[in-house]
Structures are given as C-alpha cells and as structure tokens.
mmCIF file with all atom_site columns, C-alpha atoms and ligand atoms in Angstrom:
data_model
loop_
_atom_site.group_PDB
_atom_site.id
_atom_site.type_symbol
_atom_site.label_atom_id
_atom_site.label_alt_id
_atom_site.label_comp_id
_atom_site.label_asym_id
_atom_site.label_entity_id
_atom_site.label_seq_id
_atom_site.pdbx_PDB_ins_code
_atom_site.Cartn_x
_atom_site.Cartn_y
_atom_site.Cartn_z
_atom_site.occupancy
_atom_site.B_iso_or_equiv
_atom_site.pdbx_formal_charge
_atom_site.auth_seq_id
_atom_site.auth_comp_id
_atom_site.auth_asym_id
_atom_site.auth_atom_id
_atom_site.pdbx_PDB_model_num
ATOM   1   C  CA  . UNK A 1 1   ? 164.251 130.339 -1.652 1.00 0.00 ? 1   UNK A CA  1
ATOM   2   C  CA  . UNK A 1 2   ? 161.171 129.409 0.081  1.00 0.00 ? 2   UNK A CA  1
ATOM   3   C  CA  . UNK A 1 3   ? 157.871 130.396 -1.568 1.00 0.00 ? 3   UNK A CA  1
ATOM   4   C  CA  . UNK A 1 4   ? 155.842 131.648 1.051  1.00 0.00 ? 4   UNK A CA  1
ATOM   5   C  CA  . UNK A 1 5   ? 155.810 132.804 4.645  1.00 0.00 ? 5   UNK A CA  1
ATOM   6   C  CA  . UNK A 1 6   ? 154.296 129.449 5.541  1.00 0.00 ? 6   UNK A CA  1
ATOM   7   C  CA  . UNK A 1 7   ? 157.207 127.407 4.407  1.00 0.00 ? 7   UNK A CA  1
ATOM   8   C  CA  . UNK A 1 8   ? 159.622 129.909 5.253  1.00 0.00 ? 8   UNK A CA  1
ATOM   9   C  CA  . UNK A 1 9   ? 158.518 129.851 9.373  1.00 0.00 ? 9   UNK A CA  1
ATOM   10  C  CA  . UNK A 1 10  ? 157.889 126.236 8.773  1.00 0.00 ? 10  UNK A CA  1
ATOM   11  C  CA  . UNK A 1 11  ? 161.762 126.111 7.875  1.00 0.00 ? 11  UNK A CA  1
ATOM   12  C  CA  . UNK A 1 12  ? 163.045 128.402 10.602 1.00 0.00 ? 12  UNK A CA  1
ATOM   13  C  CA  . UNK A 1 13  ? 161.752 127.193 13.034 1.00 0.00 ? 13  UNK A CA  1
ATOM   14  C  CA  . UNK A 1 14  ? 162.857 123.738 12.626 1.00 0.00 ? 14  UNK A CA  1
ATOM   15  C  CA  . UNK A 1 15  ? 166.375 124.453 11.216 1.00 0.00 ? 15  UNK A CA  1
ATOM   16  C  CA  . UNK A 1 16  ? 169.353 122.982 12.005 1.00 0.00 ? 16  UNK A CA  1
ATOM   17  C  CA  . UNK A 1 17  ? 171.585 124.404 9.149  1.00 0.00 ? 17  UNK A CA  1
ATOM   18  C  CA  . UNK A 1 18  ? 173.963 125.922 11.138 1.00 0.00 ? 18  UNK A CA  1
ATOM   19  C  CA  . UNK A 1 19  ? 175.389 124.990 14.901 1.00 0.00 ? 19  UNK A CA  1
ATOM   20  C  CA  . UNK A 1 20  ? 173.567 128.281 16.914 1.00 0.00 ? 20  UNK A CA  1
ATOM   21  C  CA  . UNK A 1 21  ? 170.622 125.632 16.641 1.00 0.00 ? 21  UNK A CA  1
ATOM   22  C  CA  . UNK A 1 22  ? 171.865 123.702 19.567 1.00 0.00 ? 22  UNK A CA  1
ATOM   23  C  CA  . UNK A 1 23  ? 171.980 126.510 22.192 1.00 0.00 ? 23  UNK A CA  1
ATOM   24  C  CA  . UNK A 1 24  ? 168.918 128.380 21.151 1.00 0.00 ? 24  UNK A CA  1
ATOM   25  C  CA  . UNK A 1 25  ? 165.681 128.492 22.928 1.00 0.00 ? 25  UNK A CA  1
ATOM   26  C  CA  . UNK A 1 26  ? 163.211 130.200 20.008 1.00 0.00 ? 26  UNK A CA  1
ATOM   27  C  CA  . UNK A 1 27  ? 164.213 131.065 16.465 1.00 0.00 ? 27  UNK A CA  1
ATOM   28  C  CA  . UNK A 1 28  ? 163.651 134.838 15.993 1.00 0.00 ? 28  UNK A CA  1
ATOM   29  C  CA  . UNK A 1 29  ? 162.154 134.964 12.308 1.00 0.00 ? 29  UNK A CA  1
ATOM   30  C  CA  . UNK A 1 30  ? 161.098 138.704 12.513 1.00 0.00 ? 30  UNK A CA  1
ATOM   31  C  CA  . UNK A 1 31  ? 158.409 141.089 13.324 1.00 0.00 ? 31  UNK A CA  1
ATOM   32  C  CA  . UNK A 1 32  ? 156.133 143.127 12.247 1.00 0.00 ? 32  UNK A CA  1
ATOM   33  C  CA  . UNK A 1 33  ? 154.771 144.667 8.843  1.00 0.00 ? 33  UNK A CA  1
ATOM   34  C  CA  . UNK A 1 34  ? 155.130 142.426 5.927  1.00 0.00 ? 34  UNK A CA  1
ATOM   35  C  CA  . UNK A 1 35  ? 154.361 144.592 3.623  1.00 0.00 ? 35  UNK A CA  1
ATOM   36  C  CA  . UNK A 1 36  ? 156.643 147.348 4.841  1.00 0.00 ? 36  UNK A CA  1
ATOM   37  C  CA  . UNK A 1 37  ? 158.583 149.844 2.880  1.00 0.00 ? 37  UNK A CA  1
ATOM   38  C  CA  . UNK A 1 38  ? 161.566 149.842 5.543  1.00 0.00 ? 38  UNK A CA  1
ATOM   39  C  CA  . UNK A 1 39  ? 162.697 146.747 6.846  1.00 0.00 ? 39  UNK A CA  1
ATOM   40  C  CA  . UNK A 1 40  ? 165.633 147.211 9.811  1.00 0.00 ? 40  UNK A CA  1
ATOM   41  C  CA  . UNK A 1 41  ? 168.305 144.135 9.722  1.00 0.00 ? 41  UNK A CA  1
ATOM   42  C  CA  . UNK A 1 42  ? 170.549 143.855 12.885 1.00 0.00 ? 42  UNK A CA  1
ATOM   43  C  CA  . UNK A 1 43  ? 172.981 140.783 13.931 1.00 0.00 ? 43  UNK A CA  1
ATOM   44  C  CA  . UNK A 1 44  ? 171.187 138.180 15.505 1.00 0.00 ? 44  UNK A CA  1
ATOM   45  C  CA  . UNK A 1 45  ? 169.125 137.430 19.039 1.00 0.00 ? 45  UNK A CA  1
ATOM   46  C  CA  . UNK A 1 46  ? 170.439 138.378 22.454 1.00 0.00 ? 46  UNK A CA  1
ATOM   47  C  CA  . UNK A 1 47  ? 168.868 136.733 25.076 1.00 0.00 ? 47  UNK A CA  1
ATOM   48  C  CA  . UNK A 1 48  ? 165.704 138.126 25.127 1.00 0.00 ? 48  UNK A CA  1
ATOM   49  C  CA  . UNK A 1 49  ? 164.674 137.850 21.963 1.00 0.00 ? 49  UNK A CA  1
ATOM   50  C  CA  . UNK A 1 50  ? 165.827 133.903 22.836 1.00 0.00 ? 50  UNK A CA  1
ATOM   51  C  CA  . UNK A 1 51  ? 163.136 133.762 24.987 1.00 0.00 ? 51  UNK A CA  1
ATOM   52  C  CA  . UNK A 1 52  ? 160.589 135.386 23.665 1.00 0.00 ? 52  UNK A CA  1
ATOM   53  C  CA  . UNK A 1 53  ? 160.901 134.654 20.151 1.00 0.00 ? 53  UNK A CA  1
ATOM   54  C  CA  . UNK A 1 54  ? 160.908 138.423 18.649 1.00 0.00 ? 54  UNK A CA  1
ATOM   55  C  CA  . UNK A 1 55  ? 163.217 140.593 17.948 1.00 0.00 ? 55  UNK A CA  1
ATOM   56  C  CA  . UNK A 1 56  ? 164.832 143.831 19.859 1.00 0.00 ? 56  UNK A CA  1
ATOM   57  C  CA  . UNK A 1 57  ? 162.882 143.194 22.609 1.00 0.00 ? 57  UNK A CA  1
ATOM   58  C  CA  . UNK A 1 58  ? 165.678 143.897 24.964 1.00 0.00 ? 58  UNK A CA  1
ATOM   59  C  CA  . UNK A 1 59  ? 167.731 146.611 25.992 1.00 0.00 ? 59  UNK A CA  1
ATOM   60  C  CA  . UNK A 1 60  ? 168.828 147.804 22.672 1.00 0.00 ? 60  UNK A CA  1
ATOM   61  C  CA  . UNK A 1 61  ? 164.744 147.160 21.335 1.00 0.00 ? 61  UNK A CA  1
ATOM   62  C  CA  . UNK A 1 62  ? 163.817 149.617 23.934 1.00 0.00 ? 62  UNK A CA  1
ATOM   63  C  CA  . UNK A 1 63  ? 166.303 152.236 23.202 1.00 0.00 ? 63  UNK A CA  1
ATOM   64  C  CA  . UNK A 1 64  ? 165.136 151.704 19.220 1.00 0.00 ? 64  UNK A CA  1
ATOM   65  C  CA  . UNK A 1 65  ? 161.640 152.068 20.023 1.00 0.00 ? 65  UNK A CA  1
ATOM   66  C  CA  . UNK A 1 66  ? 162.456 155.173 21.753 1.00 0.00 ? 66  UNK A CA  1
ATOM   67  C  CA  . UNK A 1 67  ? 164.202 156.456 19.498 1.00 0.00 ? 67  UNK A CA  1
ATOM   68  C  CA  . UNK A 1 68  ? 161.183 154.954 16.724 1.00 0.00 ? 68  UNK A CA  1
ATOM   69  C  CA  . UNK A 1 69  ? 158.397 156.981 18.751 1.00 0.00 ? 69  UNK A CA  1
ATOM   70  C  CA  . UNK A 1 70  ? 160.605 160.393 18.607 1.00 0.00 ? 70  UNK A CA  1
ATOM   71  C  CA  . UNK A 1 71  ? 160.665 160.093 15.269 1.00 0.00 ? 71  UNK A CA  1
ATOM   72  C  CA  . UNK A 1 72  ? 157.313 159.281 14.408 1.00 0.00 ? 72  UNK A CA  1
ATOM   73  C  CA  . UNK A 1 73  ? 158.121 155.776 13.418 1.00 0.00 ? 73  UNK A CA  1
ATOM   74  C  CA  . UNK A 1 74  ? 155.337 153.369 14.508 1.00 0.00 ? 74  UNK A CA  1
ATOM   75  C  CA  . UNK A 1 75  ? 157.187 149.696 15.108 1.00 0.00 ? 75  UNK A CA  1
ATOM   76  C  CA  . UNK A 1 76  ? 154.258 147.985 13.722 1.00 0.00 ? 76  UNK A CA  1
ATOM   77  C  CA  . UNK A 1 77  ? 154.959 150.031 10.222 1.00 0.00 ? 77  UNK A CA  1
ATOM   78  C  CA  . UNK A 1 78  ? 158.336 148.043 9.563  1.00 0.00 ? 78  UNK A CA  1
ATOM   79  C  CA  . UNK A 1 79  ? 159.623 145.159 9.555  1.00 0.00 ? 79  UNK A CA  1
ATOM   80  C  CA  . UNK A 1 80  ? 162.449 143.905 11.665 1.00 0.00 ? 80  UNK A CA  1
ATOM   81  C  CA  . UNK A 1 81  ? 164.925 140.899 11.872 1.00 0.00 ? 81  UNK A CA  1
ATOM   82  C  CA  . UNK A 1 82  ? 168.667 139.892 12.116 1.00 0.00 ? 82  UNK A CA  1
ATOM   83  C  CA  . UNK A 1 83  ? 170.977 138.338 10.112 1.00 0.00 ? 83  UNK A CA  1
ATOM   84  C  CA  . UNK A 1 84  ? 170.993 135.493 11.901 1.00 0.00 ? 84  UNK A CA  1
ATOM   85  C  CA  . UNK A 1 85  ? 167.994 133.854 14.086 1.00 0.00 ? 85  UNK A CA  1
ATOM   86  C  CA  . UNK A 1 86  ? 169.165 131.928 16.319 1.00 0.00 ? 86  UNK A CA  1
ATOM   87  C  CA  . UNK A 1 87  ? 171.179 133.257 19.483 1.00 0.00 ? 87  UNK A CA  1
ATOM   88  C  CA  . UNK A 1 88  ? 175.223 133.000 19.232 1.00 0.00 ? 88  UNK A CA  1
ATOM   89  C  CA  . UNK A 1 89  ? 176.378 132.327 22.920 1.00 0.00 ? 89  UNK A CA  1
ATOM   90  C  CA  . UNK A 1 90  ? 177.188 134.912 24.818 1.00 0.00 ? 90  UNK A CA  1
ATOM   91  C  CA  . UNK A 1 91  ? 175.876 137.035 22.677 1.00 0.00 ? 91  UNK A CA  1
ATOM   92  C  CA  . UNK A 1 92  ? 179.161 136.377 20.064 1.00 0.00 ? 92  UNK A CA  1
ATOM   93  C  CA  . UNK A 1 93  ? 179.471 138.158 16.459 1.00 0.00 ? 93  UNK A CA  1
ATOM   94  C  CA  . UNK A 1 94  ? 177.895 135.613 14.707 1.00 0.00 ? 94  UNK A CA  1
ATOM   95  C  CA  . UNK A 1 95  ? 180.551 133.639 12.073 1.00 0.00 ? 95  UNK A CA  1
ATOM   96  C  CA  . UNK A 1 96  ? 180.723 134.136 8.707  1.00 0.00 ? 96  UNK A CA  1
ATOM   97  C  CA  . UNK A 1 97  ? 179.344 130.198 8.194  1.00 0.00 ? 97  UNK A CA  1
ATOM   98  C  CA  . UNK A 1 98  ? 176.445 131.122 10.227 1.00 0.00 ? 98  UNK A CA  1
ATOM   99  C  CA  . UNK A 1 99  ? 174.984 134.186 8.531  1.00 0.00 ? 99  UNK A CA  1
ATOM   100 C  CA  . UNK A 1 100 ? 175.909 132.197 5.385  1.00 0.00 ? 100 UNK A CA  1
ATOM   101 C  CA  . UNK A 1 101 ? 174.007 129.125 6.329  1.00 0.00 ? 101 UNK A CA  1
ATOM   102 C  CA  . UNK A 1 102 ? 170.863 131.634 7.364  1.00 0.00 ? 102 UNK A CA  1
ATOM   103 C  CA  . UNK A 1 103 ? 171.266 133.616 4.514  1.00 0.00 ? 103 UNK A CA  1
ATOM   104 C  CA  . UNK A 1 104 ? 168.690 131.746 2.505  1.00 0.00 ? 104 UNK A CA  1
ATOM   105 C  CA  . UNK A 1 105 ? 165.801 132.781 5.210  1.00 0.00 ? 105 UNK A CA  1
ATOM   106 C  CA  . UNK A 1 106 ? 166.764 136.616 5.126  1.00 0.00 ? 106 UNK A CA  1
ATOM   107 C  CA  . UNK A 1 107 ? 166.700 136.602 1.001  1.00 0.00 ? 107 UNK A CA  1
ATOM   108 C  CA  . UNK A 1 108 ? 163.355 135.342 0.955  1.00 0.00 ? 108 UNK A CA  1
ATOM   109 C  CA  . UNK A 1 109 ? 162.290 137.450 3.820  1.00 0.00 ? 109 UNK A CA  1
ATOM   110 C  CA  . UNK A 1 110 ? 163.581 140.500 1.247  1.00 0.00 ? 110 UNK A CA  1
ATOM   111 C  CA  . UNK A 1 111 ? 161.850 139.454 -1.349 1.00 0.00 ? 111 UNK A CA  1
ATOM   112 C  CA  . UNK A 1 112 ? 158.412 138.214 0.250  1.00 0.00 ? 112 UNK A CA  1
ATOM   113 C  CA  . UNK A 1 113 ? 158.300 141.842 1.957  1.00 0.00 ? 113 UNK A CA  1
ATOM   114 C  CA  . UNK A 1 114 ? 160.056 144.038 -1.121 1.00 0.00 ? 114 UNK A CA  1
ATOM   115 C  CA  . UNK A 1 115 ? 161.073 146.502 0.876  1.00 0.00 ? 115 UNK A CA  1
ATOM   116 C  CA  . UNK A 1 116 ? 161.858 150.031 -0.919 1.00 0.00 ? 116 UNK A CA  1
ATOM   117 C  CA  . UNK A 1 117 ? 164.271 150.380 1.855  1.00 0.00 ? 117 UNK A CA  1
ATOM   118 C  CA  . UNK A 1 118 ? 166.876 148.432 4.133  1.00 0.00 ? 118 UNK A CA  1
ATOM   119 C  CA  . UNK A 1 119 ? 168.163 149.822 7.542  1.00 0.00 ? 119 UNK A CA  1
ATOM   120 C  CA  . UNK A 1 120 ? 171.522 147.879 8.413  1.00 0.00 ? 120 UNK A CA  1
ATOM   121 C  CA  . UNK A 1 121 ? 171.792 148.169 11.896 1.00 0.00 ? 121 UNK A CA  1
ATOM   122 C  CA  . UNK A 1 122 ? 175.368 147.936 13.038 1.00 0.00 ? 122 UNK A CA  1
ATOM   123 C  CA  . UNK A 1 123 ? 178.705 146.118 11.140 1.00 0.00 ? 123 UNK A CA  1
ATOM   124 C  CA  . UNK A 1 124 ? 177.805 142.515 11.322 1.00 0.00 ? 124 UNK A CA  1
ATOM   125 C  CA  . UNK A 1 125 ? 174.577 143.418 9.006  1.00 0.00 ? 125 UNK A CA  1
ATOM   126 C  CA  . UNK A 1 126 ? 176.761 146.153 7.177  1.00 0.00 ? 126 UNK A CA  1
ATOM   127 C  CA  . UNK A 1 127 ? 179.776 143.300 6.758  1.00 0.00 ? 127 UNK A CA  1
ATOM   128 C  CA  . UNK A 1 128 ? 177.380 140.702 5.558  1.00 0.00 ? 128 UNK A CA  1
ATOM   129 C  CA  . UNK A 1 129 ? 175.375 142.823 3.092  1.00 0.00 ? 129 UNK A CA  1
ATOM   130 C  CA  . UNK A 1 130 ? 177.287 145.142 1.420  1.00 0.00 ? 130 UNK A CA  1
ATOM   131 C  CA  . UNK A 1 131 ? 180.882 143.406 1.626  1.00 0.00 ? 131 UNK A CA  1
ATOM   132 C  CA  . UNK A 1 132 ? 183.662 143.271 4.374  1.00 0.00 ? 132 UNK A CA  1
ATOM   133 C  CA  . UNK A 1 133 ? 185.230 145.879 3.535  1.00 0.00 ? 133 UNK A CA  1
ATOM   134 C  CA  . UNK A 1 134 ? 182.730 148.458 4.564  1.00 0.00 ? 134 UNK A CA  1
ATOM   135 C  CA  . UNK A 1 135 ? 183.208 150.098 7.840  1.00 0.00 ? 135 UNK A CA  1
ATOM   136 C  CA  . UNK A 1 136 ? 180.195 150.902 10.257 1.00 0.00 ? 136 UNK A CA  1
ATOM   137 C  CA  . UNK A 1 137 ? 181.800 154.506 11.326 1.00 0.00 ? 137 UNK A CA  1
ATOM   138 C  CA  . UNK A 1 138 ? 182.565 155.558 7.481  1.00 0.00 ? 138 UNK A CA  1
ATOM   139 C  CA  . UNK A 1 139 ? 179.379 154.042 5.824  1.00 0.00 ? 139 UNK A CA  1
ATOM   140 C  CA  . UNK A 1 140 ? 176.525 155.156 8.871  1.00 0.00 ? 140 UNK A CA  1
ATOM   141 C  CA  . UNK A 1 141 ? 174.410 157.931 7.189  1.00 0.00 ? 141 UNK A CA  1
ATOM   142 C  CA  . UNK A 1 142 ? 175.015 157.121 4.006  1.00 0.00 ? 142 UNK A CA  1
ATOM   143 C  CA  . UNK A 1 143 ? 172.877 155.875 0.878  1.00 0.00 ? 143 UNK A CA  1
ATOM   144 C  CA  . UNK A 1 144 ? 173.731 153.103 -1.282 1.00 0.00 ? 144 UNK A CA  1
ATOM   145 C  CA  . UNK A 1 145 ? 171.884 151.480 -3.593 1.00 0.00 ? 145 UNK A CA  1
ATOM   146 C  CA  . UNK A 1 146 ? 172.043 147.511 -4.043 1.00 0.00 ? 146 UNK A CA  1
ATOM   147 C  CA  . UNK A 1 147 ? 169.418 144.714 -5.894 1.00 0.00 ? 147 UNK A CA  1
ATOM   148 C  CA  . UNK A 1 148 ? 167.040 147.211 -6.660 1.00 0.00 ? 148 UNK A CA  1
ATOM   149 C  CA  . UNK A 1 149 ? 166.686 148.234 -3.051 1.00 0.00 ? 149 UNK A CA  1
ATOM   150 C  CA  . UNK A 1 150 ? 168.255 151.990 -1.036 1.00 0.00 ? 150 UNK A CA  1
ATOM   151 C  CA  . UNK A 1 151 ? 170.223 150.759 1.736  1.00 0.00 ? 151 UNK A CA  1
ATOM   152 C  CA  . UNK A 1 152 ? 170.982 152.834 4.546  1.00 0.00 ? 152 UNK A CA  1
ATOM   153 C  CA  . UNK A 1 153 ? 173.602 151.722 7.411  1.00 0.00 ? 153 UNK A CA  1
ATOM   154 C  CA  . UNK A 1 154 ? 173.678 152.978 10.732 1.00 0.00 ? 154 UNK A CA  1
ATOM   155 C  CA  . UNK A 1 155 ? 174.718 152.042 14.293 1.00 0.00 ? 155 UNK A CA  1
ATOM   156 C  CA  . UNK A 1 156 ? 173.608 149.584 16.260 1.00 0.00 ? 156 UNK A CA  1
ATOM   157 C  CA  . UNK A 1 157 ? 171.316 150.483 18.796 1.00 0.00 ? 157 UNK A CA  1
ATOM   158 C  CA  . UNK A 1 158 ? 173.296 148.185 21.526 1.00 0.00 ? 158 UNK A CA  1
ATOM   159 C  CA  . UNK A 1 159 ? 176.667 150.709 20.270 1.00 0.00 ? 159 UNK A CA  1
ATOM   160 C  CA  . UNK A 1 160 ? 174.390 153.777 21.773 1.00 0.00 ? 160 UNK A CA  1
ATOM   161 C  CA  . UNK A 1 161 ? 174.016 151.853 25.191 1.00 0.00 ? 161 UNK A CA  1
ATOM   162 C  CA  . UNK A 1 162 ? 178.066 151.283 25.323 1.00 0.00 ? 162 UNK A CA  1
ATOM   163 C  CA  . UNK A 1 163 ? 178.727 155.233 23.872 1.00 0.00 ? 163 UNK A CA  1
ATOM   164 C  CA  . UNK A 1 164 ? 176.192 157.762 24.011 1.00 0.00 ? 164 UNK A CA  1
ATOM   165 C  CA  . UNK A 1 165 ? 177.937 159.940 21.902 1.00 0.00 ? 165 UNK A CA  1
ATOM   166 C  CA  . UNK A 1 166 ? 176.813 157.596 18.995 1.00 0.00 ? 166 UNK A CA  1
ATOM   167 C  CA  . UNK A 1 167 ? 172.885 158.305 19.869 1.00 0.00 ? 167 UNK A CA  1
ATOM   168 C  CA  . UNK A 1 168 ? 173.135 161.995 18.147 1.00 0.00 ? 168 UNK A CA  1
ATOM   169 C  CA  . UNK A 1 169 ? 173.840 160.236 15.010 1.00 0.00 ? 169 UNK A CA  1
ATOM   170 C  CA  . UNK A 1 170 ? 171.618 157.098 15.021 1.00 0.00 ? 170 UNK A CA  1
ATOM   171 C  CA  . UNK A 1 171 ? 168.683 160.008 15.395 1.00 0.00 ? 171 UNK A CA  1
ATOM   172 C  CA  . UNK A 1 172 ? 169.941 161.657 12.852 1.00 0.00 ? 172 UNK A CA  1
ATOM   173 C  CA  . UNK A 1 173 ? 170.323 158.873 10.043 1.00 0.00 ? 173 UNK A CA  1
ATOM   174 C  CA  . UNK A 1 174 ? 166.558 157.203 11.000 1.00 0.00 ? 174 UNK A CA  1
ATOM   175 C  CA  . UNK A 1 175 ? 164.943 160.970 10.670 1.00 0.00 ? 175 UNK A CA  1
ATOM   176 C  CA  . UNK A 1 176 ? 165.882 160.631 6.867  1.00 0.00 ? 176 UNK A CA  1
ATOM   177 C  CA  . UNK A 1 177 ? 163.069 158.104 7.081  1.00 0.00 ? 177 UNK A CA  1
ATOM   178 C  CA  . UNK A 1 178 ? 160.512 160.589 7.905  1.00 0.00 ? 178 UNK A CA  1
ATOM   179 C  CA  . UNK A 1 179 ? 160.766 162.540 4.440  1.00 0.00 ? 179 UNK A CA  1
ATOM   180 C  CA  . UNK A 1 180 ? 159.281 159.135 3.004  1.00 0.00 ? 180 UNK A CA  1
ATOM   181 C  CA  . UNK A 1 181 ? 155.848 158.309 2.950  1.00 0.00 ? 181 UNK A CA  1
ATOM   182 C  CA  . UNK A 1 182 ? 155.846 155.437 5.490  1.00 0.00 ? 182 UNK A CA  1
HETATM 183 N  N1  . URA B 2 .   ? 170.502 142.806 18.875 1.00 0.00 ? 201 URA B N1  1
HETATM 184 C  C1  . URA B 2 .   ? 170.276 142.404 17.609 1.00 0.00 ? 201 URA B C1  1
HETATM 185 O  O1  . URA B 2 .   ? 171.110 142.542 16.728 1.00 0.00 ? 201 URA B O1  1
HETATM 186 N  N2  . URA B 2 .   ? 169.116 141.851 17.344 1.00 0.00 ? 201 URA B N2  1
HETATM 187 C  C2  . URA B 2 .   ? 168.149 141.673 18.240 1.00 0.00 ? 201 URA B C2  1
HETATM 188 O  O2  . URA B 2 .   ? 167.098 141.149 17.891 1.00 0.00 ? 201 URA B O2  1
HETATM 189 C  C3  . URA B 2 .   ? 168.406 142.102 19.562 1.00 0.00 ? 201 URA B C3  1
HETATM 190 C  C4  . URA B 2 .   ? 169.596 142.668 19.855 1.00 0.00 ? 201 URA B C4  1
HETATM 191 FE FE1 . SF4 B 3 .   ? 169.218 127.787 11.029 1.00 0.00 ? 202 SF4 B FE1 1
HETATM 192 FE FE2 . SF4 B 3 .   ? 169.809 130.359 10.958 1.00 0.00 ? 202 SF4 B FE2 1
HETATM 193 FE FE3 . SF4 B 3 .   ? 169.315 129.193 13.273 1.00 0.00 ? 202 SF4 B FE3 1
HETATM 194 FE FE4 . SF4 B 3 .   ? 171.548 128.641 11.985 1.00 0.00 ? 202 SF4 B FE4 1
HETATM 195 S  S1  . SF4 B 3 .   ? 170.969 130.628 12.855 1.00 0.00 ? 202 SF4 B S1  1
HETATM 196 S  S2  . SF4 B 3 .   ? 170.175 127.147 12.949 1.00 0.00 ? 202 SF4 B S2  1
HETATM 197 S  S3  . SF4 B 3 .   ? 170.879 128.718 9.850  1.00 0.00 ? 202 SF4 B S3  1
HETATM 198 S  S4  . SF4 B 3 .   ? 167.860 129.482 11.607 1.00 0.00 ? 202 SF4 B S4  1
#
C-alpha cells in the first residue's frame, strides 16, 4: 500500500509491474473527488483516456456523463478509475495477471478516498472484485456489501453503446444514488 496520493501517482505513473506498460501512452490513475462517497470502477483505458490521461473521456465517458447530468450526478462529486491503468491493446479484457499486478494502486486508491460506496461498472470490475463467479446480467442492480463498503454492479457504459436495450437499466441502478446524500 502506498501512503499517500503523492507516492501513489509517483508509482503509477512510472510502473512497469505488469506488460500493458509497454504499449501505453499515459497511465490513467483516476479523476475527480477524493473525498467522494461514490467512487465508479470500470476495466481499464481505451484509447482516449491513453491519450489524455483521464478516464471515460471517450465514447462510453460521454454516454456516462449523460446519463450523470440526468440524474443529477455532478462528475466532479465522484471519483472514477479502472481496474487497470494502463491501456490493453486493442482495447482487450485486461488478464487476470494484469489487474492483479495493478491491484495494489486501486486498494490504496479505496482506502485513501473511503468511499461509502463502489459502482462496478461492467464484468471485468464485477469479476475482479467480488469473485469470478458473479455474472454482470444477474448481479447489475443489486447491493452487496464487502470490506466495510456497499457495492453496487451495473453495466458498462460501452455495453449501452453496443445494446441500447441495456441503457433503461444502467439509469435505473445509478438513480439509487440519488436517495443518498451525495
Ligand atoms: N472504458 C473503461 O472501462 N474505462 C475507461 O476509462 C474508458 C472506457
Ligand atoms: Fe503498472 Fe497497472 Fe500499468 Fe500494469 S496496468 S503497468 S500494473 S499501472
């Protein structure tokens, strides 16, 4: 665990624990509040957020935000990353040695932040949280409870851009949020 956000960056950004180091362009350590209640987790940097060096920035950021303002969630309010931070070619899953070599960065990112709640976005962050043997379309919507922390799974915002049938219920599982004092 790293102690602070100093080291922790410090570490990102010159990592080279895992192989997605050789093909990236900017480590994507996360965004916005660090002192946020809800902190969103998705799989790991397409290649926008290679090049800029933030995360969901892209297609599937814009569709989010959307669907953040029509819910009254303000982006600067949470906190945002992947489970990886580097870019997998081609936009790959990233492997189970990656997310395992990056783990270390998203732990301390938890508990720096201390979230009260954790959005999964999608199955690579559902697989690689809460166990492999969860299941995106049985788990979305629902609570569990892990470390301390609610954890809520949904899909992932790049799933509503392939099937818009999915968008209904994405909506639905982030307007839970409102009830909580953000
Ligand atoms: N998809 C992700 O999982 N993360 C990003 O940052 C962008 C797209
Ligand atoms: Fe390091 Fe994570 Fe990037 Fe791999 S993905 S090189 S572990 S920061």
């Amino acid at each position: 665990m790293y102690k602070n956000w100093n080291e922790l960056e410090e570490a990102c950004n010159n990592c080279k624990k895992c192989r997605l180091c050789n093909s990236r362009t900017k480590v994507v350590i996360g965004t916005g509040n660090k002192n946020a209640k809800i902190m969103f987790i998705g799989e790991g940097p397409g290649a926008d957020e290679d090049s800029q060096g933030i995360p969901f920035v892209g297609k599937a950021g814009q569709l989010m935000n959307k669907a953040f303002e029509g819910i009254g969630i303000k982006r600067e309010d949470v906190y945002i990353t992947n489970i990886v931070k580097c870019r997998p070619p081609q936009n790959r899953n990233p492997e189970k040695e990656e997310a395992q070599s990056c783990k270390e960065y998203l732990d301390t990112q938890i508990k720096l932040i201390n979230p009260e709640i954790i959005i999964l976005l999608g199955s690579v962050a559902l697989k690689n949280i809460l166990g492999e043997e969860y299941g995106i379309t049985a788990s979305r919507g629902k609570w569990f409870e892990k470390d301390g922390k609610k954890i809520l799974p949904t899909f992932h915002p790049a799933a509503l851009l392939r099937d818009e049938t999915k968008k209904i219920y994405f909506w639905q599982d982030l307007k839970m949020l409102t009830k909580i004092n953000i």
